């Protein structure tokens, strides 16, 4: 990689433990550039961590992305490296890496083998510091994955699912941000040609008529709205409020969008 290699960190471990990972990386590779994507992923929420990483990776130049949302740490769950067109991802074999890897152009998945564990003293509760961080350094230095592990085809996969498109578009909520905006797995391309129209949306058990707008400011204060998020996915939001609180829904709840333009004006 570059002479000033870029390593990103996405975790649920908080800043104090993240500092230990950063210290390990910098002690091995002082010239590394470290970028914190997030350290406040909800504890043990692999799907949330996967989305946070997925939403961020395409905005970076070539990098090594480390993800630590790892409820199975210290067990027999495997540790992975994923090679993509846009760099490498390192983390546990629980699916957290896969959506981001596909977004970057997945090429090959490797299991980190025991013989390549980079330290002799690995804490069974902190593989992020003692395995993933040193492996990221090796990859940033240009070490090939086959020197650190072996190819793997039976890894744990995770995806956000595909919406069903018929007379309406049916998907589900995959992420709720700290504003209470509801990000769905429905591609924005399915609705963006109808910007400015009204549509009917069922979210969980609630059906509402909302405007389809380019940004939050085009709705009235406190009004629910439909827009296309910065991740190019359909988002249900509330201007200067929380759509999650207003609708009492959460990740996994069903979202049905009627064909835009069918609502009354």
PDB file of C-alpha atoms in Angstrom:
ATOM      1  CA  UNK A   1       0.000   0.000   0.000  1.00  0.00           C
ATOM      2  CA  UNK A   2       1.009   3.678   0.129  1.00  0.00           C
ATOM      3  CA  UNK A   3       4.032   4.863   2.125  1.00  0.00           C
ATOM      4  CA  UNK A   4       1.568   6.472   4.552  1.00  0.00           C
ATOM      5  CA  UNK A   5      -0.948   3.602   4.779  1.00  0.00           C
ATOM      6  CA  UNK A   6      -4.532   4.262   5.798  1.00  0.00           C
ATOM      7  CA  UNK A   7      -6.253   2.077   8.415  1.00  0.00           C
ATOM      8  CA  UNK A   8      -9.841   2.649   9.549  1.00  0.00           C
ATOM      9  CA  UNK A   9     -11.528   1.377  12.702  1.00  0.00           C
ATOM     10  CA  UNK A  10     -15.211   0.528  13.192  1.00  0.00           C
ATOM     11  CA  UNK A  11     -16.081  -0.927  16.590  1.00  0.00           C
ATOM     12  CA  UNK A  12     -18.560  -1.191  19.443  1.00  0.00           C
ATOM     13  CA  UNK A  13     -15.845  -1.045  22.103  1.00  0.00           C
ATOM     14  CA  UNK A  14     -15.818   2.663  22.963  1.00  0.00           C
ATOM     15  CA  UNK A  15     -12.931   5.115  22.899  1.00  0.00           C
ATOM     16  CA  UNK A  16     -10.934   3.706  25.824  1.00  0.00           C
ATOM     17  CA  UNK A  17     -10.499   0.260  24.311  1.00  0.00           C
ATOM     18  CA  UNK A  18     -10.139   1.737  20.831  1.00  0.00           C
ATOM     19  CA  UNK A  19      -7.140   3.704  22.113  1.00  0.00           C
ATOM     20  CA  UNK A  20      -5.407   0.404  22.889  1.00  0.00           C
ATOM     21  CA  UNK A  21      -5.962  -0.781  19.318  1.00  0.00           C
ATOM     22  CA  UNK A  22      -4.583   2.485  17.970  1.00  0.00           C
ATOM     23  CA  UNK A  23      -1.576   2.246  20.263  1.00  0.00           C
ATOM     24  CA  UNK A  24      -0.848  -1.272  19.023  1.00  0.00           C
ATOM     25  CA  UNK A  25      -1.081  -0.185  15.384  1.00  0.00           C
ATOM     26  CA  UNK A  26       1.113   2.882  15.866  1.00  0.00           C
ATOM     27  CA  UNK A  27       3.724   0.936  17.833  1.00  0.00           C
ATOM     28  CA  UNK A  28       4.061  -1.419  14.864  1.00  0.00           C
ATOM     29  CA  UNK A  29       3.568   1.126  12.078  1.00  0.00           C
ATOM     30  CA  UNK A  30       4.214   4.704  13.263  1.00  0.00           C
ATOM     31  CA  UNK A  31       3.530   6.166   9.818  1.00  0.00           C
ATOM     32  CA  UNK A  32      -0.008   4.744   9.673  1.00  0.00           C
ATOM     33  CA  UNK A  33      -2.882   7.169   9.217  1.00  0.00           C
ATOM     34  CA  UNK A  34      -5.744   6.103  11.477  1.00  0.00           C
ATOM     35  CA  UNK A  35      -9.357   7.085  10.855  1.00  0.00           C
ATOM     36  CA  UNK A  36     -12.103   6.327  13.368  1.00  0.00           C
ATOM     37  CA  UNK A  37     -15.322   5.506  11.519  1.00  0.00           C
ATOM     38  CA  UNK A  38     -17.184   4.695  14.749  1.00  0.00           C
ATOM     39  CA  UNK A  39     -16.602   3.280  18.206  1.00  0.00           C
ATOM     40  CA  UNK A  40     -20.204   3.652  19.362  1.00  0.00           C
ATOM     41  CA  UNK A  41     -21.893   0.882  17.400  1.00  0.00           C
ATOM     42  CA  UNK A  42     -24.564  -0.609  19.664  1.00  0.00           C
ATOM     43  CA  UNK A  43     -22.913  -3.348  21.746  1.00  0.00           C
ATOM     44  CA  UNK A  44     -22.777  -6.711  19.952  1.00  0.00           C
ATOM     45  CA  UNK A  45     -24.990  -5.414  17.111  1.00  0.00           C
ATOM     46  CA  UNK A  46     -23.293  -7.024  14.124  1.00  0.00           C
ATOM     47  CA  UNK A  47     -25.870  -5.798  11.598  1.00  0.00           C
ATOM     48  CA  UNK A  48     -25.529  -2.208  12.771  1.00  0.00           C
ATOM     49  CA  UNK A  49     -21.749  -2.432  12.567  1.00  0.00           C
ATOM     50  CA  UNK A  50     -22.018  -3.912   9.088  1.00  0.00           C
ATOM     51  CA  UNK A  51     -24.175  -1.005   7.925  1.00  0.00           C
ATOM     52  CA  UNK A  52     -21.938   1.666   9.464  1.00  0.00           C
ATOM     53  CA  UNK A  53     -18.924   0.154   7.704  1.00  0.00           C
ATOM     54  CA  UNK A  54     -20.848  -0.341   4.443  1.00  0.00           C
ATOM     55  CA  UNK A  55     -21.950   3.292   4.401  1.00  0.00           C
ATOM     56  CA  UNK A  56     -18.413   4.597   4.900  1.00  0.00           C
ATOM     57  CA  UNK A  57     -15.961   2.473   2.932  1.00  0.00           C
ATOM     58  CA  UNK A  58     -16.666   3.716  -0.590  1.00  0.00           C
ATOM     59  CA  UNK A  59     -15.649   7.252   0.434  1.00  0.00           C
ATOM     60  CA  UNK A  60     -12.072   6.240   1.277  1.00  0.00           C
ATOM     61  CA  UNK A  61      -9.064   5.746  -0.957  1.00  0.00           C
ATOM     62  CA  UNK A  62      -7.465   2.312  -0.803  1.00  0.00           C
ATOM     63  CA  UNK A  63      -7.260   1.302   2.859  1.00  0.00           C
ATOM     64  CA  UNK A  64      -7.312  -1.491   5.407  1.00  0.00           C
ATOM     65  CA  UNK A  65     -10.638  -1.426   7.256  1.00  0.00           C
ATOM     66  CA  UNK A  66     -10.779  -3.103  10.675  1.00  0.00           C
ATOM     67  CA  UNK A  67     -14.181  -3.945  12.166  1.00  0.00           C
ATOM     68  CA  UNK A  68     -14.611  -5.145  15.742  1.00  0.00           C
ATOM     69  CA  UNK A  69     -18.214  -5.960  16.593  1.00  0.00           C
ATOM     70  CA  UNK A  70     -17.478  -9.372  17.959  1.00  0.00           C
ATOM     71  CA  UNK A  71     -19.879 -11.096  20.374  1.00  0.00           C
ATOM     72  CA  UNK A  72     -18.053 -14.390  19.729  1.00  0.00           C
ATOM     73  CA  UNK A  73     -14.595 -13.128  20.682  1.00  0.00           C
ATOM     74  CA  UNK A  74     -12.454 -15.809  22.317  1.00  0.00           C
ATOM     75  CA  UNK A  75     -14.572 -18.697  21.032  1.00  0.00           C
ATOM     76  CA  UNK A  76     -13.994 -20.910  17.998  1.00  0.00           C
ATOM     77  CA  UNK A  77     -15.323 -18.243  15.630  1.00  0.00           C
ATOM     78  CA  UNK A  78     -12.716 -17.524  12.973  1.00  0.00           C
ATOM     79  CA  UNK A  79     -10.885 -14.308  12.134  1.00  0.00           C
ATOM     80  CA  UNK A  80     -11.020 -13.101   8.535  1.00  0.00           C
ATOM     81  CA  UNK A  81      -9.239 -10.970   5.979  1.00  0.00           C
ATOM     82  CA  UNK A  82     -11.222  -9.929   2.908  1.00  0.00           C
ATOM     83  CA  UNK A  83      -9.453  -8.714  -0.213  1.00  0.00           C
ATOM     84  CA  UNK A  84     -11.387  -6.269  -2.392  1.00  0.00           C
ATOM     85  CA  UNK A  85     -10.757  -3.935  -5.288  1.00  0.00           C
ATOM     86  CA  UNK A  86     -10.571  -1.072  -2.785  1.00  0.00           C
ATOM     87  CA  UNK A  87      -8.276  -2.609  -0.174  1.00  0.00           C
ATOM     88  CA  UNK A  88      -8.670  -5.073   2.686  1.00  0.00           C
ATOM     89  CA  UNK A  89     -11.103  -5.671   5.531  1.00  0.00           C
ATOM     90  CA  UNK A  90     -10.158  -7.435   8.759  1.00  0.00           C
ATOM     91  CA  UNK A  91     -12.473  -8.688  11.478  1.00  0.00           C
ATOM     92  CA  UNK A  92     -14.453 -11.596  12.918  1.00  0.00           C
ATOM     93  CA  UNK A  93     -16.219 -14.223  10.839  1.00  0.00           C
ATOM     94  CA  UNK A  94     -19.737 -13.102  11.750  1.00  0.00           C
ATOM     95  CA  UNK A  95     -20.799 -11.247   8.600  1.00  0.00           C
ATOM     96  CA  UNK A  96     -19.822  -7.746   9.722  1.00  0.00           C
ATOM     97  CA  UNK A  97     -17.343  -7.340   6.848  1.00  0.00           C
ATOM     98  CA  UNK A  98     -19.392  -8.691   3.964  1.00  0.00           C
ATOM     99  CA  UNK A  99     -21.725  -5.838   2.911  1.00  0.00           C
ATOM    100  CA  UNK A 100     -18.771  -3.429   2.831  1.00  0.00           C
ATOM    101  CA  UNK A 101     -16.641  -5.970   0.988  1.00  0.00           C
ATOM    102  CA  UNK A 102     -19.249  -6.364  -1.730  1.00  0.00           C
ATOM    103  CA  UNK A 103     -19.522  -2.592  -2.039  1.00  0.00           C
ATOM    104  CA  UNK A 104     -15.759  -2.388  -2.596  1.00  0.00           C
ATOM    105  CA  UNK A 105     -15.699  -5.294  -5.051  1.00  0.00           C
ATOM    106  CA  UNK A 106     -15.115  -8.541  -3.153  1.00  0.00           C
ATOM    107  CA  UNK A 107     -12.288 -10.661  -4.549  1.00  0.00           C
ATOM    108  CA  UNK A 108     -11.292 -13.270  -1.956  1.00  0.00           C
ATOM    109  CA  UNK A 109     -11.909 -14.180   1.687  1.00  0.00           C
ATOM    110  CA  UNK A 110      -9.152 -15.611   3.892  1.00  0.00           C
ATOM    111  CA  UNK A 111      -9.085 -17.144   7.361  1.00  0.00           C
ATOM    112  CA  UNK A 112      -6.312 -15.861   9.607  1.00  0.00           C
ATOM    113  CA  UNK A 113      -4.525 -19.023  10.721  1.00  0.00           C
ATOM    114  CA  UNK A 114      -3.302 -19.673  14.239  1.00  0.00           C
ATOM    115  CA  UNK A 115       0.321 -19.801  13.123  1.00  0.00           C
ATOM    116  CA  UNK A 116       0.055 -16.237  11.833  1.00  0.00           C
ATOM    117  CA  UNK A 117      -1.341 -14.764  15.062  1.00  0.00           C
ATOM    118  CA  UNK A 118       0.902 -11.714  15.323  1.00  0.00           C
ATOM    119  CA  UNK A 119       1.514 -11.732  19.086  1.00  0.00           C
ATOM    120  CA  UNK A 120       2.452 -14.463  21.506  1.00  0.00           C
ATOM    121  CA  UNK A 121       0.164 -13.044  24.186  1.00  0.00           C
ATOM    122  CA  UNK A 122      -3.356 -12.824  22.756  1.00  0.00           C
ATOM    123  CA  UNK A 123      -6.063 -11.802  25.212  1.00  0.00           C
ATOM    124  CA  UNK A 124      -9.079 -14.033  24.508  1.00  0.00           C
ATOM    125  CA  UNK A 125     -11.385 -11.077  25.174  1.00  0.00           C
ATOM    126  CA  UNK A 126      -9.620  -8.557  22.893  1.00  0.00           C
ATOM    127  CA  UNK A 127      -8.815  -9.909  19.453  1.00  0.00           C
ATOM    128  CA  UNK A 128      -9.288  -6.407  18.058  1.00  0.00           C
ATOM    129  CA  UNK A 129      -6.074  -5.287  19.717  1.00  0.00           C
ATOM    130  CA  UNK A 130      -4.074  -8.517  19.650  1.00  0.00           C
ATOM    131  CA  UNK A 131      -5.017 -10.100  16.300  1.00  0.00           C
ATOM    132  CA  UNK A 132      -6.942  -7.766  13.998  1.00  0.00           C
ATOM    133  CA  UNK A 133      -4.768  -4.681  14.580  1.00  0.00           C
ATOM    134  CA  UNK A 134      -1.432  -6.450  13.903  1.00  0.00           C
ATOM    135  CA  UNK A 135      -2.881  -8.235  10.857  1.00  0.00           C
ATOM    136  CA  UNK A 136      -4.045  -4.864   9.531  1.00  0.00           C
ATOM    137  CA  UNK A 137      -0.475  -3.594   9.924  1.00  0.00           C
ATOM    138  CA  UNK A 138       0.895  -6.551   7.955  1.00  0.00           C
ATOM    139  CA  UNK A 139      -1.577  -5.932   5.131  1.00  0.00           C
ATOM    140  CA  UNK A 140      -0.825  -2.206   5.148  1.00  0.00           C
ATOM    141  CA  UNK A 141       2.866  -3.050   4.752  1.00  0.00           C
ATOM    142  CA  UNK A 142       2.096  -5.110   1.671  1.00  0.00           C
ATOM    143  CA  UNK A 143       2.201  -8.619   3.131  1.00  0.00           C
ATOM    144  CA  UNK A 144      -0.048 -10.846   1.028  1.00  0.00           C
ATOM    145  CA  UNK A 145      -3.031 -12.523   2.707  1.00  0.00           C
ATOM    146  CA  UNK A 146      -1.711 -16.000   1.909  1.00  0.00           C
ATOM    147  CA  UNK A 147       1.249 -15.297   4.194  1.00  0.00           C
ATOM    148  CA  UNK A 148      -1.212 -14.699   7.027  1.00  0.00           C
ATOM    149  CA  UNK A 149      -3.884 -17.306   6.365  1.00  0.00           C
ATOM    150  CA  UNK A 150      -5.649 -19.399   3.775  1.00  0.00           C
ATOM    151  CA  UNK A 151      -8.521 -18.918   1.345  1.00  0.00           C
ATOM    152  CA  UNK A 152     -11.974 -19.639   2.712  1.00  0.00           C
ATOM    153  CA  UNK A 153     -15.328 -20.243   1.001  1.00  0.00           C
ATOM    154  CA  UNK A 154     -17.562 -21.136   3.968  1.00  0.00           C
ATOM    155  CA  UNK A 155     -17.499 -17.798   5.793  1.00  0.00           C
ATOM    156  CA  UNK A 156     -20.537 -16.356   7.568  1.00  0.00           C
ATOM    157  CA  UNK A 157     -22.414 -14.067   5.186  1.00  0.00           C
ATOM    158  CA  UNK A 158     -24.666 -11.129   5.936  1.00  0.00           C
ATOM    159  CA  UNK A 159     -26.687  -8.936   3.625  1.00  0.00           C
ATOM    160  CA  UNK A 160     -29.498  -6.466   4.010  1.00  0.00           C
ATOM    161  CA  UNK A 161     -31.888  -8.363   1.751  1.00  0.00           C
ATOM    162  CA  UNK A 162     -33.524  -7.313  -1.487  1.00  0.00           C
ATOM    163  CA  UNK A 163     -36.837  -5.459  -1.524  1.00  0.00           C
ATOM    164  CA  UNK A 164     -39.839  -7.056  -3.193  1.00  0.00           C
ATOM    165  CA  UNK A 165     -41.128  -4.957  -6.077  1.00  0.00           C
ATOM    166  CA  UNK A 166     -44.678  -5.562  -7.279  1.00  0.00           C
ATOM    167  CA  UNK A 167     -47.589  -3.127  -7.152  1.00  0.00           C
ATOM    168  CA  UNK A 168     -45.725  -1.658  -4.165  1.00  0.00           C
ATOM    169  CA  UNK A 169     -42.137  -1.795  -2.914  1.00  0.00           C
ATOM    170  CA  UNK A 170     -41.661  -3.865   0.232  1.00  0.00           C
ATOM    171  CA  UNK A 171     -38.488  -3.765   2.295  1.00  0.00           C
ATOM    172  CA  UNK A 172     -37.492  -3.272   5.909  1.00  0.00           C
ATOM    173  CA  UNK A 173     -35.579  -0.955   8.212  1.00  0.00           C
ATOM    174  CA  UNK A 174     -31.881  -1.841   8.348  1.00  0.00           C
ATOM    175  CA  UNK A 175     -30.523   1.050  10.421  1.00  0.00           C
ATOM    176  CA  UNK A 176     -31.715   3.853  12.670  1.00  0.00           C
ATOM    177  CA  UNK A 177     -29.329   6.786  12.973  1.00  0.00           C
ATOM    178  CA  UNK A 178     -28.986   9.043  16.014  1.00  0.00           C
ATOM    179  CA  UNK A 179     -31.510  11.497  14.566  1.00  0.00           C
ATOM    180  CA  UNK A 180     -34.123   8.724  14.531  1.00  0.00           C
ATOM    181  CA  UNK A 181     -34.073   8.526  10.729  1.00  0.00           C
ATOM    182  CA  UNK A 182     -35.119   5.102   9.408  1.00  0.00           C
ATOM    183  CA  UNK A 183     -32.810   3.740   6.704  1.00  0.00           C
ATOM    184  CA  UNK A 184     -34.342   0.949   4.613  1.00  0.00           C
ATOM    185  CA  UNK A 185     -32.935  -1.630   2.237  1.00  0.00           C
ATOM    186  CA  UNK A 186     -34.888  -0.081  -0.664  1.00  0.00           C
ATOM    187  CA  UNK A 187     -32.590   1.452  -3.315  1.00  0.00           C
ATOM    188  CA  UNK A 188     -33.192   5.139  -3.857  1.00  0.00           C
ATOM    189  CA  UNK A 189     -33.290   4.568  -7.601  1.00  0.00           C
ATOM    190  CA  UNK A 190     -36.739   2.985  -7.186  1.00  0.00           C
ATOM    191  CA  UNK A 191     -38.287   6.280  -6.067  1.00  0.00           C
ATOM    192  CA  UNK A 192     -36.027   9.180  -7.016  1.00  0.00           C
ATOM    193  CA  UNK A 193     -37.701   9.881 -10.375  1.00  0.00           C
ATOM    194  CA  UNK A 194     -40.880  10.855  -8.497  1.00  0.00           C
ATOM    195  CA  UNK A 195     -39.311  13.537  -6.281  1.00  0.00           C
ATOM    196  CA  UNK A 196     -41.846  16.164  -5.262  1.00  0.00           C
ATOM    197  CA  UNK A 197     -44.840  13.828  -5.258  1.00  0.00           C
ATOM    198  CA  UNK A 198     -46.887  12.368  -2.410  1.00  0.00           C
ATOM    199  CA  UNK A 199     -46.852   8.686  -1.540  1.00  0.00           C
ATOM    200  CA  UNK A 200     -48.264   6.305   1.038  1.00  0.00           C
ATOM    201  CA  UNK A 201     -45.891   4.388   3.289  1.00  0.00           C
ATOM    202  CA  UNK A 202     -46.626   1.592   5.739  1.00  0.00           C
ATOM    203  CA  UNK A 203     -44.002   1.394   8.490  1.00  0.00           C
ATOM    204  CA  UNK A 204     -44.617  -1.411  10.937  1.00  0.00           C
ATOM    205  CA  UNK A 205     -48.324  -1.169  11.775  1.00  0.00           C
ATOM    206  CA  UNK A 206     -48.700   2.495  10.811  1.00  0.00           C
ATOM    207  CA  UNK A 207     -49.735   3.806   7.398  1.00  0.00           C
ATOM    208  CA  UNK A 208     -48.985   7.444   6.596  1.00  0.00           C
ATOM    209  CA  UNK A 209     -49.053   9.725   3.584  1.00  0.00           C
ATOM    210  CA  UNK A 210     -45.758  11.557   3.157  1.00  0.00           C
ATOM    211  CA  UNK A 211     -44.021  13.833   0.669  1.00  0.00           C
ATOM    212  CA  UNK A 212     -41.094  12.422  -1.298  1.00  0.00           C
ATOM    213  CA  UNK A 213     -38.474  15.172  -1.062  1.00  0.00           C
ATOM    214  CA  UNK A 214     -34.804  15.716  -1.829  1.00  0.00           C
ATOM    215  CA  UNK A 215     -33.943  16.834   1.694  1.00  0.00           C
ATOM    216  CA  UNK A 216     -35.469  17.387   5.110  1.00  0.00           C
ATOM    217  CA  UNK A 217     -36.028  21.129   4.727  1.00  0.00           C
ATOM    218  CA  UNK A 218     -38.669  20.610   2.039  1.00  0.00           C
ATOM    219  CA  UNK A 219     -41.087  19.180   4.622  1.00  0.00           C
ATOM    220  CA  UNK A 220     -42.873  21.058   7.381  1.00  0.00           C
ATOM    221  CA  UNK A 221     -41.324  21.035  10.840  1.00  0.00           C
ATOM    222  CA  UNK A 222     -42.399  17.837  12.597  1.00  0.00           C
ATOM    223  CA  UNK A 223     -43.694  16.286   9.342  1.00  0.00           C
ATOM    224  CA  UNK A 224     -42.775  12.758   8.304  1.00  0.00           C
ATOM    225  CA  UNK A 225     -41.123  12.526   4.908  1.00  0.00           C
ATOM    226  CA  UNK A 226     -39.544  10.116   2.468  1.00  0.00           C
ATOM    227  CA  UNK A 227     -36.140  10.875   0.974  1.00  0.00           C
ATOM    228  CA  UNK A 228     -33.065   9.155  -0.458  1.00  0.00           C
ATOM    229  CA  UNK A 229     -30.306   8.894   2.133  1.00  0.00           C
ATOM    230  CA  UNK A 230     -26.633   9.674   1.594  1.00  0.00           C
ATOM    231  CA  UNK A 231     -26.147   5.897   1.281  1.00  0.00           C
ATOM    232  CA  UNK A 232     -28.542   5.920  -1.721  1.00  0.00           C
ATOM    233  CA  UNK A 233     -31.260   4.086   0.190  1.00  0.00           C
ATOM    234  CA  UNK A 234     -34.852   5.106   0.884  1.00  0.00           C
ATOM    235  CA  UNK A 235     -35.108   6.848   4.246  1.00  0.00           C
ATOM    236  CA  UNK A 236     -38.119   7.767   6.361  1.00  0.00           C
ATOM    237  CA  UNK A 237     -37.418  10.857   8.438  1.00  0.00           C
ATOM    238  CA  UNK A 238     -39.118  13.596  10.407  1.00  0.00           C
ATOM    239  CA  UNK A 239     -38.022  17.173   9.891  1.00  0.00           C
ATOM    240  CA  UNK A 240     -36.371  18.316  13.132  1.00  0.00           C
ATOM    241  CA  UNK A 241     -37.730  15.261  14.907  1.00  0.00           C
ATOM    242  CA  UNK A 242     -37.386  11.496  15.226  1.00  0.00           C
ATOM    243  CA  UNK A 243     -39.268   9.252  12.820  1.00  0.00           C
ATOM    244  CA  UNK A 244     -38.443   6.293  15.051  1.00  0.00           C
ATOM    245  CA  UNK A 245     -40.102   7.890  18.071  1.00  0.00           C
ATOM    246  CA  UNK A 246     -43.091   9.088  16.085  1.00  0.00           C
ATOM    247  CA  UNK A 247     -43.731   5.680  14.499  1.00  0.00           C
ATOM    248  CA  UNK A 248     -42.528   3.420  17.375  1.00  0.00           C
ATOM    249  CA  UNK A 249     -40.553   1.136  15.056  1.00  0.00           C
ATOM    250  CA  UNK A 250     -37.082  -0.376  14.964  1.00  0.00           C
ATOM    251  CA  UNK A 251     -34.617  -2.291  12.816  1.00  0.00           C
ATOM    252  CA  UNK A 252     -36.266  -5.220  11.050  1.00  0.00           C
ATOM    253  CA  UNK A 253     -39.734  -3.693  10.864  1.00  0.00           C
ATOM    254  CA  UNK A 254     -41.460  -3.868   7.495  1.00  0.00           C
ATOM    255  CA  UNK A 255     -41.699  -0.880   5.166  1.00  0.00           C
ATOM    256  CA  UNK A 256     -44.095  -0.790   2.202  1.00  0.00           C
ATOM    257  CA  UNK A 257     -43.900   2.140  -0.212  1.00  0.00           C
ATOM    258  CA  UNK A 258     -46.791   2.631  -2.613  1.00  0.00           C
ATOM    259  CA  UNK A 259     -45.833   3.766  -6.126  1.00  0.00           C
ATOM    260  CA  UNK A 260     -44.780   7.418  -5.722  1.00  0.00           C
ATOM    261  CA  UNK A 261     -47.367   9.842  -7.016  1.00  0.00           C
ATOM    262  CA  UNK A 262     -50.340   7.745  -5.870  1.00  0.00           C
ATOM    263  CA  UNK A 263     -50.978   9.739  -2.689  1.00  0.00           C
ATOM    264  CA  UNK A 264     -53.501  12.551  -2.621  1.00  0.00           C
ATOM    265  CA  UNK A 265     -52.281  16.129  -2.755  1.00  0.00           C
TER     266      UNK A 265
END
